């Protein structure tokens, strides 16, 4: 009967662990098991008593809190303090900023899919829809990006005025202060439409509505500051910029050398307490034309004029452009995208204390303020720019692949083009789903710092791939810049989105998993806080409580990982038709991720912070779980259109494969090789079986965008496709429809050539012969010529006289700033 005991115990143990039972339930459940097994197996009373006593010896100390803390928890706490990572104040504030929503469920290993699907779908209000139909459409129709980028190196004056008059700079400012008060989703939709037309115009709108003075004032400003500045910002009377990056401080904001000292000075003829500032900032968008500079600097109080502390920390202030000592106006040129960007310097600039955002009460709170604002803003502007490029790539790329011919057939019929086009389609669906879901969470009041980091990193990285693939499809058409090139400038702008608001390498290697571990894990942050308490008794009690919960949490995820691996996720109870298996596999990998996170932190301790590749792979797993969740929700929110199911399959398989591969890389490179082998068996008991979407599925989704299908229109929804002069998207659509119509005529002619009825000549000559032999009608011939004309219009590229390519007069030499030497 020994094997029956063993199997019964394993079944009972796994059931309790899988269901995340509490300690009390564990005690009752195992007690009942021992009693029943003793009765059923007719074991001797002495044997049953012995087994039960062993069980009590194990379980009772868990109830004896004082004993447990003294002989168990205290030793663990001592070890933990030695191995816990050191953390600067800037790191701590960055990692603890914002709120946690769905990404927390994924991190903890037991996502509730009904909860995901019940999150409100983001929708536009009537006012937001009208703004998109009115001012946004008007703006997009007026944009001539070649004129802006090549001739002017700036927006036309009348366009700047239009942006101010129509409230484009106050999209996020509440109506109370004269702004639009639009939702995060509405801002994203607006930016997608504008970015699709011009990266320069899109950026000029995005920056005042993103991380900067407006948002900082709204959340942290004094009432006096809000009442004065916010209406002026909303009306465009003030043009803001925010200066954070310096020569030495990029991603490492703590290294900034820009300093301010609390001192007495003169302001408007009066002696007041204020700050004497010196700074040297660069890469500041809108700086050359800004009337108001938001500035981040380190503040010191050597004379203790504000209190006993000397180093007050990073602080944010608002400084009028015309303040004495401010230097501003010169420009950078980011990848030849001509939005206003440049350096700013300040030398012995004195400002009164009420220039500090939030006044003296917010001294030293600057980094926290910035991180909390970035927690939401990072998910809107840059993902919007990437999604805009992807939507244009889908709309234009699918049409171009059908219109453009080589070897007497549309290039989209070649498998090489189908593979690339399928990736564009699949990535665009994933990008749109992810940015929509994250914007929706912001609409619900969240400040999803981790989700924003995931969205910013992965959407812009997928945008990079989409941009490269779109250029591959278009070939020479894509690289020849000019008024009729609809890809070149957005391709040039790709590195900008990759670089700013958190460089992508930093975001992937350090922020995503680091922030997840701190904010999403139910016990890690509590343990860290407990270990740092000065009161030893309170520290021990708090740490003990967190540790006991952590141990149960780890045990349940360990068991769930193995059980779901053995059953291939089929024990996950969720009914959602053909997508059920994707939900189940996501739950399986979510549990495995939660287990691997704990083991990685246990094995590596504080050194995990330096093992960036491990942290990055863990972050990737969490990210692809988030993207997969977004894809599944996006499909449901859009009405579960069956035509889009191939896109869902492609995206889901891609995400699951990437998750599997990251686990594989993580286990191959795990510091403890033997533990890595054991963990591989726990996670993949029957091996790794996921693969990338097959050729048949890729071909299917590629063909969906090579004609005017409902799927193609849903993918490109939000892009500016209105038929106005200069909009190549409209030209492509017209050509696509005409080319498809002509294909039926061409089939008749090709068959005639095959049958020897007409000679195998150029297509135009074949058409003439077919018409003469009355194989096609005059109407058919007209359809063919209309398609030919439209096709040639699409594949044409721009050429210029030499003088047309000169932006500046010959002999003009750009000056070099002393600060740059």
Short mmCIF file of N, CA and C in Angstrom, two decimals, residues 383-496:
data_model
loop_
_atom_site.label_atom_id
_atom_site.label_comp_id
_atom_site.label_asym_id
_atom_site.label_seq_id
_atom_site.Cartn_x
_atom_site.Cartn_y
_atom_site.Cartn_z
N UNK A 383 4.54 55.18 -28.66
CA UNK A 383 3.79 54.08 -29.27
C UNK A 383 2.86 54.57 -30.37
N UNK A 384 2.27 55.76 -30.17
CA UNK A 384 1.39 56.31 -31.21
C UNK A 384 2.14 56.56 -32.50
N UNK A 385 3.37 57.08 -32.39
CA UNK A 385 4.15 57.33 -33.61
C UNK A 385 4.48 56.03 -34.32
N UNK A 386 4.81 54.98 -33.56
CA UNK A 386 5.15 53.69 -34.16
C UNK A 386 3.93 53.04 -34.81
N UNK A 387 2.79 53.10 -34.11
CA UNK A 387 1.56 52.52 -34.67
C UNK A 387 1.14 53.27 -35.93
N UNK A 388 1.34 54.59 -35.94
CA UNK A 388 1.00 55.37 -37.14
C UNK A 388 1.79 54.88 -38.35
N UNK A 389 3.10 54.68 -38.15
CA UNK A 389 3.93 54.17 -39.25
C UNK A 389 3.50 52.79 -39.69
N UNK A 390 3.12 51.95 -38.73
CA UNK A 390 2.71 50.58 -39.06
C UNK A 390 1.40 50.57 -39.83
N UNK A 391 0.47 51.42 -39.44
CA UNK A 391 -0.82 51.46 -40.14
C UNK A 391 -0.65 51.92 -41.59
N UNK A 392 0.22 52.90 -41.78
CA UNK A 392 0.52 53.33 -43.15
C UNK A 392 1.21 52.21 -43.92
N UNK A 393 2.11 51.48 -43.25
CA UNK A 393 2.83 50.38 -43.90
C UNK A 393 1.88 49.28 -44.33
N UNK A 394 0.89 48.96 -43.49
CA UNK A 394 -0.10 47.95 -43.85
C UNK A 394 -0.95 48.41 -45.03
N UNK A 395 -1.48 49.62 -44.91
CA UNK A 395 -2.38 50.15 -45.93
C UNK A 395 -1.66 50.32 -47.27
N UNK A 396 -0.48 50.92 -47.21
CA UNK A 396 0.28 51.18 -48.43
C UNK A 396 1.01 49.93 -48.91
N UNK A 397 1.61 49.19 -47.96
CA UNK A 397 2.40 48.01 -48.34
C UNK A 397 1.56 46.93 -48.99
N UNK A 398 0.37 46.68 -48.44
CA UNK A 398 -0.50 45.68 -49.04
C UNK A 398 -0.91 46.07 -50.45
N UNK A 399 -1.27 47.35 -50.61
CA UNK A 399 -1.67 47.84 -51.93
C UNK A 399 -0.49 47.79 -52.91
N UNK A 400 0.68 48.25 -52.46
CA UNK A 400 1.85 48.28 -53.33
C UNK A 400 2.25 46.88 -53.77
N UNK A 401 2.11 45.91 -52.89
CA UNK A 401 2.47 44.53 -53.24
C UNK A 401 1.55 43.96 -54.31
N UNK A 402 0.35 44.48 -54.41
CA UNK A 402 -0.59 44.04 -55.46
C UNK A 402 -0.40 44.86 -56.73
N UNK A 403 -0.04 46.11 -56.59
CA UNK A 403 0.09 47.02 -57.73
C UNK A 403 1.41 46.81 -58.47
N UNK A 404 2.49 46.72 -57.70
CA UNK A 404 3.83 46.61 -58.29
C UNK A 404 4.04 45.22 -58.89
N UNK A 405 4.55 45.17 -60.10
CA UNK A 405 4.76 43.89 -60.78
C UNK A 405 6.23 43.69 -61.15
N UNK A 406 6.64 42.47 -61.01
CA UNK A 406 7.95 42.03 -61.51
C UNK A 406 7.77 40.61 -62.04
N UNK A 407 8.46 40.30 -63.13
CA UNK A 407 8.33 38.98 -63.76
C UNK A 407 6.87 38.68 -64.12
N UNK A 408 6.16 39.76 -64.54
CA UNK A 408 4.79 39.67 -65.06
C UNK A 408 3.76 39.22 -64.00
N UNK A 409 4.06 39.48 -62.72
CA UNK A 409 3.08 39.16 -61.68
C UNK A 409 3.25 40.11 -60.50
N UNK A 410 2.18 40.34 -59.73
CA UNK A 410 2.30 41.21 -58.55
C UNK A 410 3.37 40.68 -57.61
N UNK A 411 4.18 41.56 -57.06
CA UNK A 411 5.26 41.10 -56.18
C UNK A 411 4.71 40.44 -54.92
N UNK A 412 3.47 40.77 -54.57
CA UNK A 412 2.86 40.17 -53.39
C UNK A 412 2.59 38.69 -53.53
N UNK A 413 2.69 38.15 -54.75
CA UNK A 413 2.49 36.72 -54.96
C UNK A 413 3.78 35.92 -54.71
N UNK A 414 4.88 36.60 -54.56
CA UNK A 414 6.14 35.91 -54.26
C UNK A 414 6.18 35.58 -52.77
N UNK A 415 6.63 34.39 -52.44
CA UNK A 415 6.62 33.97 -51.03
C UNK A 415 7.52 34.84 -50.16
N UNK A 416 8.61 35.35 -50.73
CA UNK A 416 9.49 36.22 -49.95
C UNK A 416 8.78 37.49 -49.51
N UNK A 417 7.99 38.07 -50.43
CA UNK A 417 7.22 39.27 -50.09
C UNK A 417 6.09 38.91 -49.12
N UNK A 418 5.44 37.76 -49.35
CA UNK A 418 4.37 37.33 -48.44
C UNK A 418 4.87 37.19 -47.01
N UNK A 419 6.05 36.64 -46.84
CA UNK A 419 6.61 36.47 -45.50
C UNK A 419 6.79 37.82 -44.81
N UNK A 420 7.36 38.77 -45.54
CA UNK A 420 7.61 40.09 -44.97
C UNK A 420 6.30 40.83 -44.72
N UNK A 421 5.38 40.74 -45.67
CA UNK A 421 4.09 41.42 -45.53
C UNK A 421 3.29 40.83 -44.36
N UNK A 422 3.37 39.53 -44.18
CA UNK A 422 2.69 38.89 -43.06
C UNK A 422 3.22 39.40 -41.73
N UNK A 423 4.53 39.59 -41.67
CA UNK A 423 5.11 40.11 -40.42
C UNK A 423 4.63 41.54 -40.17
N UNK A 424 4.52 42.34 -41.22
CA UNK A 424 3.99 43.70 -41.06
C UNK A 424 2.57 43.64 -40.52
N UNK A 425 1.75 42.77 -41.10
CA UNK A 425 0.35 42.64 -40.69
C UNK A 425 0.25 42.17 -39.23
N UNK A 426 0.98 41.09 -38.92
CA UNK A 426 0.93 40.54 -37.57
C UNK A 426 1.43 41.52 -36.53
N UNK A 427 2.55 42.17 -36.81
CA UNK A 427 3.10 43.13 -35.85
C UNK A 427 2.17 44.34 -35.68
N UNK A 428 1.58 44.80 -36.77
CA UNK A 428 0.67 45.95 -36.66
C UNK A 428 -0.52 45.60 -35.77
N UNK A 429 -1.05 44.40 -35.92
CA UNK A 429 -2.17 43.97 -35.07
C UNK A 429 -1.74 43.94 -33.61
N UNK A 430 -0.57 43.40 -33.34
CA UNK A 430 -0.05 43.33 -31.97
C UNK A 430 0.21 44.72 -31.41
N UNK A 431 0.81 45.59 -32.22
CA UNK A 431 1.11 46.95 -31.77
C UNK A 431 -0.15 47.72 -31.45
N UNK A 432 -1.14 47.64 -32.33
CA UNK A 432 -2.38 48.37 -32.14
C UNK A 432 -3.13 47.84 -30.92
N UNK A 433 -3.13 46.52 -30.75
CA UNK A 433 -3.81 45.92 -29.60
C UNK A 433 -3.16 46.36 -28.30
N UNK A 434 -1.84 46.38 -28.27
CA UNK A 434 -1.12 46.71 -27.04
C UNK A 434 -1.30 48.17 -26.65
N UNK A 435 -1.14 49.07 -27.64
CA UNK A 435 -1.27 50.50 -27.28
C UNK A 435 -2.73 50.82 -26.94
N UNK A 436 -3.71 50.15 -27.55
CA UNK A 436 -5.12 50.39 -27.24
C UNK A 436 -5.44 49.93 -25.83
N UNK A 437 -4.97 48.73 -25.46
CA UNK A 437 -5.23 48.20 -24.13
C UNK A 437 -4.61 49.09 -23.05
N UNK A 438 -3.36 49.51 -23.27
CA UNK A 438 -2.68 50.33 -22.26
C UNK A 438 -3.34 51.70 -22.15
N UNK A 439 -3.70 52.31 -23.28
CA UNK A 439 -4.40 53.59 -23.24
C UNK A 439 -5.74 53.44 -22.53
N UNK A 440 -6.39 52.30 -22.72
CA UNK A 440 -7.65 52.04 -22.04
C UNK A 440 -7.48 51.98 -20.53
N UNK A 441 -6.37 51.39 -20.07
CA UNK A 441 -6.11 51.33 -18.64
C UNK A 441 -5.88 52.73 -18.07
N UNK A 442 -5.21 53.59 -18.83
CA UNK A 442 -5.02 54.98 -18.38
C UNK A 442 -6.37 55.69 -18.31
N UNK A 443 -7.23 55.42 -19.28
CA UNK A 443 -8.59 55.99 -19.24
C UNK A 443 -9.32 55.62 -17.96
N UNK A 444 -9.03 54.42 -17.43
CA UNK A 444 -9.70 53.93 -16.22
C UNK A 444 -9.08 54.50 -14.95
N UNK A 445 -8.11 55.38 -15.10
CA UNK A 445 -7.52 56.04 -13.94
C UNK A 445 -6.20 55.45 -13.48
N UNK A 446 -5.71 54.44 -14.19
CA UNK A 446 -4.42 53.85 -13.81
C UNK A 446 -3.27 54.71 -14.32
N UNK A 447 -2.14 54.58 -13.62
CA UNK A 447 -0.87 55.12 -14.13
C UNK A 447 0.07 53.94 -14.28
N UNK A 448 -0.16 53.14 -15.31
CA UNK A 448 0.49 51.82 -15.41
C UNK A 448 1.96 51.90 -15.82
N UNK A 449 2.82 52.14 -14.85
CA UNK A 449 4.23 52.36 -15.14
C UNK A 449 4.85 51.18 -15.88
N UNK A 450 4.60 49.97 -15.38
CA UNK A 450 5.18 48.79 -16.01
C UNK A 450 4.57 48.55 -17.39
N UNK A 451 3.25 48.64 -17.50
CA UNK A 451 2.59 48.44 -18.79
C UNK A 451 3.05 49.49 -19.80
N UNK A 452 3.28 50.71 -19.33
CA UNK A 452 3.76 51.77 -20.22
C UNK A 452 5.16 51.45 -20.73
N UNK A 453 6.01 50.92 -19.85
CA UNK A 453 7.37 50.55 -20.26
C UNK A 453 7.32 49.42 -21.28
N UNK A 454 6.49 48.42 -21.03
CA UNK A 454 6.32 47.31 -21.97
C UNK A 454 5.83 47.84 -23.32
N UNK A 455 4.81 48.69 -23.27
CA UNK A 455 4.21 49.22 -24.50
C UNK A 455 5.21 50.05 -25.28
N UNK A 456 5.90 50.96 -24.57
CA UNK A 456 6.85 51.82 -25.26
C UNK A 456 7.96 50.99 -25.90
N UNK A 457 8.54 50.06 -25.15
CA UNK A 457 9.66 49.28 -25.68
C UNK A 457 9.22 48.41 -26.86
N UNK A 458 8.23 47.57 -26.65
CA UNK A 458 7.91 46.56 -27.67
C UNK A 458 7.20 47.16 -28.88
N UNK A 459 6.34 48.15 -28.67
CA UNK A 459 5.67 48.75 -29.83
C UNK A 459 6.66 49.49 -30.71
N UNK A 460 7.61 50.21 -30.11
CA UNK A 460 8.59 50.91 -30.94
C UNK A 460 9.58 49.94 -31.57
N UNK A 461 9.91 48.84 -30.88
CA UNK A 461 10.80 47.84 -31.49
C UNK A 461 10.11 47.12 -32.64
N UNK A 462 8.84 46.76 -32.47
CA UNK A 462 8.11 46.17 -33.59
C UNK A 462 7.96 47.17 -34.72
N UNK A 463 7.81 48.45 -34.36
CA UNK A 463 7.75 49.49 -35.38
C UNK A 463 9.02 49.57 -36.20
N UNK A 464 10.15 49.33 -35.54
CA UNK A 464 11.43 49.31 -36.26
C UNK A 464 11.44 48.20 -37.30
N UNK A 465 10.97 47.03 -36.93
CA UNK A 465 10.92 45.89 -37.86
C UNK A 465 9.95 46.17 -39.00
N UNK A 466 8.79 46.71 -38.66
CA UNK A 466 7.79 47.03 -39.69
C UNK A 466 8.36 48.05 -40.68
N UNK A 467 9.06 49.06 -40.16
CA UNK A 467 9.66 50.06 -41.05
C UNK A 467 10.66 49.45 -42.01
N UNK A 468 11.51 48.56 -41.49
CA UNK A 468 12.49 47.89 -42.36
C UNK A 468 11.79 47.02 -43.40
N UNK A 469 10.76 46.27 -42.95
CA UNK A 469 10.05 45.38 -43.88
C UNK A 469 9.32 46.17 -44.97
N UNK A 470 8.71 47.28 -44.59
CA UNK A 470 8.00 48.11 -45.58
C UNK A 470 8.97 48.64 -46.62
N UNK A 471 10.16 49.04 -46.18
CA UNK A 471 11.17 49.51 -47.13
C UNK A 471 11.64 48.38 -48.05
N UNK A 472 11.74 47.16 -47.52
CA UNK A 472 12.14 46.02 -48.35
C UNK A 472 11.11 45.77 -49.45
N UNK A 473 9.84 45.88 -49.11
CA UNK A 473 8.79 45.65 -50.11
C UNK A 473 8.83 46.73 -51.19
N UNK A 474 9.05 47.96 -50.78
CA UNK A 474 9.00 49.07 -51.73
C UNK A 474 10.29 49.26 -52.52
N UNK A 475 11.41 48.76 -52.00
CA UNK A 475 12.67 48.87 -52.74
C UNK A 475 13.03 50.31 -53.04
N UNK A 476 13.35 50.59 -54.30
CA UNK A 476 13.76 51.92 -54.72
C UNK A 476 12.69 52.97 -54.48
N UNK A 477 11.43 52.58 -54.56
CA UNK A 477 10.33 53.51 -54.31
C UNK A 477 10.42 54.07 -52.89
N UNK A 478 10.87 53.24 -51.95
CA UNK A 478 10.92 53.66 -50.55
C UNK A 478 12.08 54.56 -50.22
N UNK A 479 13.19 54.41 -50.95
CA UNK A 479 14.39 55.16 -50.56
C UNK A 479 14.56 56.49 -51.29
N UNK A 480 13.79 56.71 -52.35
CA UNK A 480 13.89 57.97 -53.09
C UNK A 480 12.98 59.01 -52.44
N UNK A 481 13.59 59.91 -51.67
CA UNK A 481 12.80 60.92 -50.97
C UNK A 481 12.21 61.93 -51.95
N UNK A 482 11.10 62.51 -51.53
CA UNK A 482 10.43 63.52 -52.34
C UNK A 482 8.99 63.64 -51.92
N UNK A 483 8.23 64.52 -52.54
CA UNK A 483 6.83 64.74 -52.17
C UNK A 483 5.96 63.49 -52.26
N UNK A 484 6.35 62.53 -53.10
CA UNK A 484 5.52 61.35 -53.30
C UNK A 484 6.02 60.13 -52.52
N UNK A 485 7.00 60.32 -51.66
CA UNK A 485 7.49 59.22 -50.83
C UNK A 485 6.73 59.24 -49.50
N UNK A 486 6.04 58.15 -49.21
CA UNK A 486 5.21 58.09 -48.00
C UNK A 486 5.84 57.22 -46.90
N UNK A 487 7.07 56.73 -47.12
CA UNK A 487 7.73 55.89 -46.12
C UNK A 487 9.04 56.47 -45.58
N UNK A 488 9.75 57.21 -46.42
CA UNK A 488 11.13 57.59 -46.11
C UNK A 488 11.30 58.34 -44.81
N UNK A 489 10.49 59.37 -44.59
CA UNK A 489 10.66 60.19 -43.40
C UNK A 489 10.28 59.43 -42.12
N UNK A 490 9.25 58.62 -42.19
CA UNK A 490 8.88 57.85 -41.01
C UNK A 490 9.95 56.80 -40.71
N UNK A 491 10.60 56.29 -41.75
CA UNK A 491 11.72 55.35 -41.56
C UNK A 491 12.89 56.06 -40.89
N UNK A 492 13.17 57.29 -41.30
CA UNK A 492 14.25 58.06 -40.68
C UNK A 492 13.96 58.34 -39.21
N UNK A 493 12.68 58.47 -38.86
CA UNK A 493 12.31 58.85 -37.50
C UNK A 493 12.33 57.68 -36.51
N UNK A 494 12.46 56.46 -37.01
CA UNK A 494 12.38 55.29 -36.13
C UNK A 494 13.35 55.37 -34.95
N UNK A 495 14.63 55.71 -35.14
CA UNK A 495 15.55 55.74 -33.99
C UNK A 495 15.16 56.74 -32.91
N UNK A 496 14.38 57.76 -33.27
CA UNK A 496 13.98 58.76 -32.27
C UNK A 496 13.08 58.11 -31.22
#
